[in-house]
Amino acid sequence: MAFKALYAILALAVSFGAVNGAVVKRVTCPDGNTVNDAACCPLFAIRDDIQTNLFDGGECGEEVHESLRLTFHDAIGIGANGGGGADGSIIIFDTIETAFHANNGIDEIVEKQKPFIARNNITAGDFIQFAGAIGVSNCPGAPQLNFHLGRPSATAAAPDLTVPEPFDTIDSILARFQDAFSTVGGFTPAEVVALLVSHTIAASDHIDPTIQGVPFDSTPEVFDSQLFLEVQLRGTLFPGTGGNQGEVESPLRGEMRLQSDSNLARDSRTACEWQSFVNNQPKIQSAFKAAMRKMAVLGHDINSMADCSDLIPTPKPLTKTTITFPAGLSNADIEQACATTPFPTLASDPGPATSVAPVPGS
């Protein structure tokens, strides 16, 4: 009897299951939840806190968009010497990093996440990536992202000028990704495009300060490939000065197109990859998941971290499985950029052209 009591206190119950022919053990946490790694047990309470108090019960809204943006801005802030990366420095050294031009407006989500880190036993680097993965899971059509636990606290601020901006040239953007990920073989142009799938659930509050919550595609509440269609519609480039720097006029009222997205969709190195995402839900899911897995552990050895991916909720599927042109537009409005593959033929929404609504809560 004493042995059984001691076992209940000191050990976790173990169960086994076959996955791809291998036996995988599961552990039961003190709260009754089961996981692949006991180190992940404390995350259940943190996950509930995030969903309830940061994401309003599990919405795919403004805080999700900003939390996803924060995962990138923290991770890509890595110097040539390997210092920085996904280490939480953007929160720990927020007075320095939020002042960087590329991080304009990110202080709002930093301030919202700080109390969560303070009341939970988790590092800033782990929290940023955990919250980002959970947030994405709230968006129908999204993949279930990976999450690995074990980032130590940052000891220094990230260098300035390490976060690409919408008005940067494609040469400089691709070079920055290659440099940032040089320790793991670089980030290919195709992986850069894959990471930008994030813009399908994104919006801008600061590129043009006169307008708030402006989405980058017409369906910011779902994780679909509408972005890759709409960015290839003919648009007009604004002058690269003032509040419109980095913005391209979209034919859809209420929608913003980033200059970098527009250029990547038309550059010979990335145009065909960009087009390949149009109406290809399985590809945007798998490519984005792989790119995020690589980005989220930038600066760390993933083999020394605990795999807690099974704590990330499974997103709901899309109810609309085929994307369409917005009303009033068709294949005739596409600016074809991929020289080797025809643009997919898609139907158009019925009715007159309408405006894209701003993202609530911005």
Coordinates of N, CA and C in Angstrom, one line a residue, residues 224-330:
D224 N -7.3 30.8 -45.1 CA -7.5 30.2 -46.5 C -6.5 30.8 -47.4
S225 N -6.6 30.5 -48.7 CA -5.6 31.0 -49.7 C -6.1 32.2 -50.4
Q226 N -7.1 32.9 -49.9 CA -7.7 34.1 -50.6 C -6.6 35.2 -50.8
L227 N -5.7 35.3 -49.8 CA -4.6 36.3 -49.9 C -3.8 36.1 -51.3
F228 N -3.5 34.9 -51.6 CA -2.7 34.6 -52.8 C -3.4 34.9 -54.1
L229 N -4.7 34.8 -54.1 CA -5.5 35.3 -55.2 C -5.5 36.8 -55.3
E230 N -5.9 37.4 -54.2 CA -6.2 38.9 -54.2 C -4.9 39.7 -54.4
V231 N -3.8 39.2 -54.0 CA -2.5 40.0 -54.2 C -2.2 40.0 -55.6
Q232 N -2.6 39.1 -56.4 CA -2.3 39.0 -57.8 C -3.3 39.8 -58.7
L233 N -4.3 40.4 -58.1 CA -5.2 41.3 -58.8 C -4.4 42.6 -59.1
R234 N -4.7 43.2 -60.3 CA -4.0 44.4 -60.6 C -4.2 45.5 -59.6
G235 N -3.1 46.1 -59.2 CA -3.2 47.2 -58.2 C -2.3 48.3 -58.6
T236 N -2.3 49.4 -57.8 CA -1.5 50.6 -58.1 C -0.6 50.8 -56.9
L237 N 0.7 51.0 -57.2 CA 1.7 51.2 -56.1 C 1.6 52.7 -55.7
F238 N 1.5 52.9 -54.4 CA 1.5 54.2 -53.8 C 3.0 54.7 -53.8
P239 N 3.2 56.0 -53.8 CA 4.5 56.5 -53.6 C 5.1 56.0 -52.3
G240 N 6.4 55.8 -52.3 CA 7.1 55.2 -51.1 C 7.4 56.2 -50.1
T241 N 6.5 57.1 -49.7 CA 6.7 58.1 -48.7 C 5.5 58.3 -47.9
G242 N 5.7 58.9 -46.7 CA 4.5 59.2 -45.8 C 3.9 58.0 -45.3
G243 N 2.6 58.1 -44.9 CA 1.9 57.0 -44.2 C 1.6 55.9 -45.1
N244 N 1.7 56.0 -46.4 CA 1.4 54.9 -47.3 C 2.6 54.1 -47.7
Q245 N 3.8 54.4 -47.1 CA 5.0 53.7 -47.4 C 4.8 52.2 -47.1
G246 N 5.1 51.3 -48.1 CA 5.0 49.9 -48.0 C 3.6 49.4 -48.4
E247 N 2.7 50.3 -48.8 CA 1.3 49.9 -49.1 C 1.1 49.9 -50.6
V248 N 0.3 49.0 -51.2 CA -0.1 49.0 -52.6 C -1.6 49.1 -52.6
E249 N -2.2 49.9 -53.5 CA -3.6 50.1 -53.6 C -4.2 48.8 -54.1
S250 N -5.2 48.2 -53.4 CA -5.9 47.0 -53.8 C -7.2 47.4 -54.6
P251 N -7.6 46.6 -55.5 CA -8.9 47.0 -56.2 C -10.1 46.7 -55.2
L252 N -9.9 46.1 -54.1 CA -11.0 45.9 -53.1 C -11.0 47.0 -52.1
R253 N -12.1 47.7 -52.0 CA -12.2 48.7 -51.0 C -12.1 48.1 -49.6
G254 N -11.3 48.8 -48.7 CA -11.2 48.3 -47.3 C -10.1 47.3 -47.1
E255 N -9.4 47.0 -48.2 CA -8.3 46.0 -48.1 C -7.0 46.7 -48.4
M256 N -5.9 46.2 -47.6 CA -4.6 46.7 -47.8 C -3.7 45.6 -48.5
R257 N -2.9 46.0 -49.4 CA -1.9 45.1 -49.9 C -0.5 45.6 -49.6
L258 N 0.3 44.8 -49.0 CA 1.7 45.2 -48.7 C 2.5 45.2 -49.9
Q259 N 3.4 46.2 -50.0 CA 4.3 46.3 -51.2 C 5.2 45.0 -51.3
S260 N 5.6 44.5 -50.2 CA 6.5 43.3 -50.2 C 5.7 42.1 -50.7
D261 N 4.4 41.9 -50.3 CA 3.6 40.9 -50.8 C 3.4 41.0 -52.3
S262 N 3.1 42.2 -52.8 CA 2.9 42.5 -54.2 C 4.1 42.1 -55.0
N263 N 5.3 42.5 -54.5 CA 6.5 42.2 -55.2 C 6.9 40.8 -55.2
L264 N 6.7 40.1 -54.1 CA 7.0 38.6 -54.1 C 6.1 37.9 -55.0
A265 N 4.8 38.3 -55.1 CA 3.9 37.6 -56.0 C 4.3 37.8 -57.5
R266 N 5.2 38.8 -57.8 CA 5.6 39.1 -59.2 C 7.0 38.9 -59.5
D267 N 7.8 38.6 -58.5 CA 9.3 38.3 -58.7 C 9.5 36.9 -59.3
S268 N 10.4 36.8 -60.2 CA 10.7 35.6 -60.9 C 11.1 34.4 -59.9
R269 N 11.7 34.8 -58.8 CA 12.2 33.8 -57.8 C 11.0 33.2 -57.0
T270 N 9.9 34.0 -56.9 CA 8.9 33.6 -56.0 C 7.5 33.6 -56.6
A271 N 7.3 34.1 -57.8 CA 6.0 34.2 -58.4 C 5.2 32.9 -58.5
C272 N 5.9 31.9 -59.0 CA 5.3 30.6 -59.2 C 4.9 29.9 -57.9
E273 N 5.8 30.1 -56.9 CA 5.5 29.5 -55.6 C 4.3 30.3 -55.0
W274 N 4.2 31.6 -55.2 CA 3.1 32.3 -54.7 C 1.8 31.8 -55.3
Q275 N 1.8 31.7 -56.7 CA 0.6 31.3 -57.4 C 0.2 29.9 -57.0
S276 N 1.2 29.0 -56.6 CA 0.9 27.6 -56.3 C 0.0 27.5 -55.1
F277 N -0.1 28.5 -54.3 CA -0.9 28.5 -53.1 C -2.4 28.8 -53.4
V278 N -2.7 29.3 -54.6 CA -4.0 29.7 -54.9 C -4.9 28.5 -54.9
N279 N -6.0 28.5 -54.1 CA -6.9 27.4 -54.0 C -6.3 26.1 -53.7
N280 N -5.2 26.1 -52.9 CA -4.5 24.9 -52.6 C -4.4 24.8 -51.0
Q281 N -5.5 24.5 -50.4 CA -5.5 24.6 -48.9 C -4.6 23.6 -48.3
P282 N -4.4 22.4 -48.8 CA -3.5 21.4 -48.2 C -2.0 22.0 -48.2
K283 N -1.7 22.7 -49.3 CA -0.3 23.2 -49.4 C -0.1 24.3 -48.5
I284 N -1.0 25.3 -48.4 CA -0.8 26.4 -47.5 C -0.7 25.9 -46.0
Q285 N -1.4 24.9 -45.7 CA -1.4 24.3 -44.3 C 0.0 23.7 -44.0
S286 N 0.4 22.8 -44.9 CA 1.7 22.1 -44.7 C 2.9 23.0 -44.8
A287 N 2.9 23.9 -45.8 CA 4.0 24.8 -46.0 C 4.2 25.7 -44.8
F288 N 3.0 26.3 -44.4 CA 3.1 27.2 -43.2 C 3.5 26.5 -41.9
K289 N 3.0 25.3 -41.7 CA 3.4 24.6 -40.5 C 4.9 24.3 -40.5
A290 N 5.4 23.9 -41.6 CA 6.9 23.6 -41.7 C 7.7 24.9 -41.5
A291 N 7.3 26.0 -42.1 CA 8.0 27.3 -42.0 C 8.0 27.8 -40.5
M292 N 6.8 27.7 -39.9 CA 6.7 28.1 -38.5 C 7.5 27.3 -37.6
R293 N 7.5 26.0 -37.8 CA 8.3 25.1 -37.0 C 9.8 25.5 -37.0
K294 N 10.3 25.9 -38.1 CA 11.7 26.3 -38.3 C 11.9 27.6 -37.6
M295 N 11.0 28.6 -37.8 CA 11.1 29.9 -37.3 C 11.0 29.9 -35.8
A296 N 10.1 29.2 -35.2 CA 9.8 29.2 -33.8 C 10.9 28.8 -32.9
V297 N 11.9 28.1 -33.4 CA 13.0 27.6 -32.6 C 14.3 28.2 -33.1
L298 N 14.2 29.3 -33.8 CA 15.4 30.0 -34.3 C 16.3 30.4 -33.2
G299 N 17.5 30.0 -33.2 CA 18.5 30.3 -32.2 C 18.6 29.2 -31.1
H300 N 17.8 28.1 -31.3 CA 17.8 27.0 -30.3 C 18.0 25.6 -30.9
D301 N 18.4 24.7 -30.1 CA 18.5 23.3 -30.6 C 17.2 22.6 -30.3
I302 N 16.4 22.3 -31.3 CA 15.1 21.7 -31.1 C 15.2 20.3 -30.4
N303 N 16.4 19.6 -30.6 CA 16.5 18.3 -30.0 C 16.7 18.4 -28.5
S304 N 16.9 19.5 -27.9 CA 17.1 19.7 -26.5 C 15.8 20.2 -25.9
M305 N 14.7 20.4 -26.6 CA 13.5 20.9 -26.2 C 12.4 19.8 -26.0
A306 N 11.4 20.1 -25.2 CA 10.3 19.1 -25.1 C 9.2 19.4 -26.1
D307 N 8.8 18.4 -26.8 CA 7.8 18.5 -27.8 C 6.4 18.5 -27.2
C308 N 5.8 19.7 -27.2 CA 4.5 19.8 -26.5 C 3.4 20.1 -27.6
S309 N 3.7 19.7 -28.8 CA 2.7 20.0 -29.9 C 1.3 19.5 -29.7
D310 N 1.2 18.4 -28.8 CA -0.1 17.8 -28.6 C -1.0 18.7 -27.8
L311 N -0.5 19.8 -27.2 CA -1.3 20.7 -26.5 C -2.0 21.7 -27.4
I312 N -1.5 21.9 -28.6 CA -2.1 22.8 -29.5 C -3.4 22.3 -30.0
P313 N -4.5 23.0 -29.9 CA -5.8 22.5 -30.3 C -5.9 22.3 -31.8
T314 N -6.7 21.3 -32.2 CA -6.9 21.1 -33.7 C -7.9 22.1 -34.2
P315 N -7.5 22.9 -35.2 CA -8.4 23.9 -35.7 C -9.6 23.3 -36.4
K316 N -10.7 24.1 -36.5 CA -11.9 23.7 -37.2 C -11.6 23.8 -38.7
P317 N -12.2 22.9 -39.5 CA -12.0 23.0 -41.0 C -12.8 24.1 -41.6
L318 N -12.4 24.5 -42.8 CA -13.1 25.5 -43.5 C -14.5 25.0 -43.9
T319 N -15.5 25.9 -43.9 CA -16.8 25.6 -44.4 C -16.9 25.8 -45.9
K320 N -16.1 26.7 -46.4 CA -16.0 27.0 -47.8 C -14.7 26.5 -48.3
T321 N -14.7 25.4 -49.1 CA -13.4 24.7 -49.4 C -12.8 25.2 -50.7
T322 N -13.5 26.0 -51.5 CA -12.9 26.6 -52.7 C -13.0 28.1 -52.7
I323 N -11.9 28.8 -52.9 CA -11.9 30.2 -52.9 C -12.5 30.7 -54.2
T324 N -12.9 32.0 -54.2 CA -13.5 32.6 -55.3 C -13.1 34.0 -55.5
F325 N -13.2 34.6 -56.7 CA -13.0 36.0 -56.9 C -14.0 36.8 -56.1
P326 N -13.6 37.9 -55.5 CA -14.7 38.8 -55.0 C -15.6 39.3 -56.1
A327 N -16.8 39.6 -55.7 CA -17.8 40.1 -56.7 C -17.3 41.2 -57.6
G328 N -17.6 41.1 -58.8 CA -17.1 42.1 -59.8 C -15.8 41.8 -60.4
L329 N -15.1 40.8 -59.9 CA -13.7 40.5 -60.4 C -13.6 39.1 -61.0
S330 N -12.7 38.9 -61.8 CA -12.5 37.5 -62.5 C -11.1 37.3 -62.9

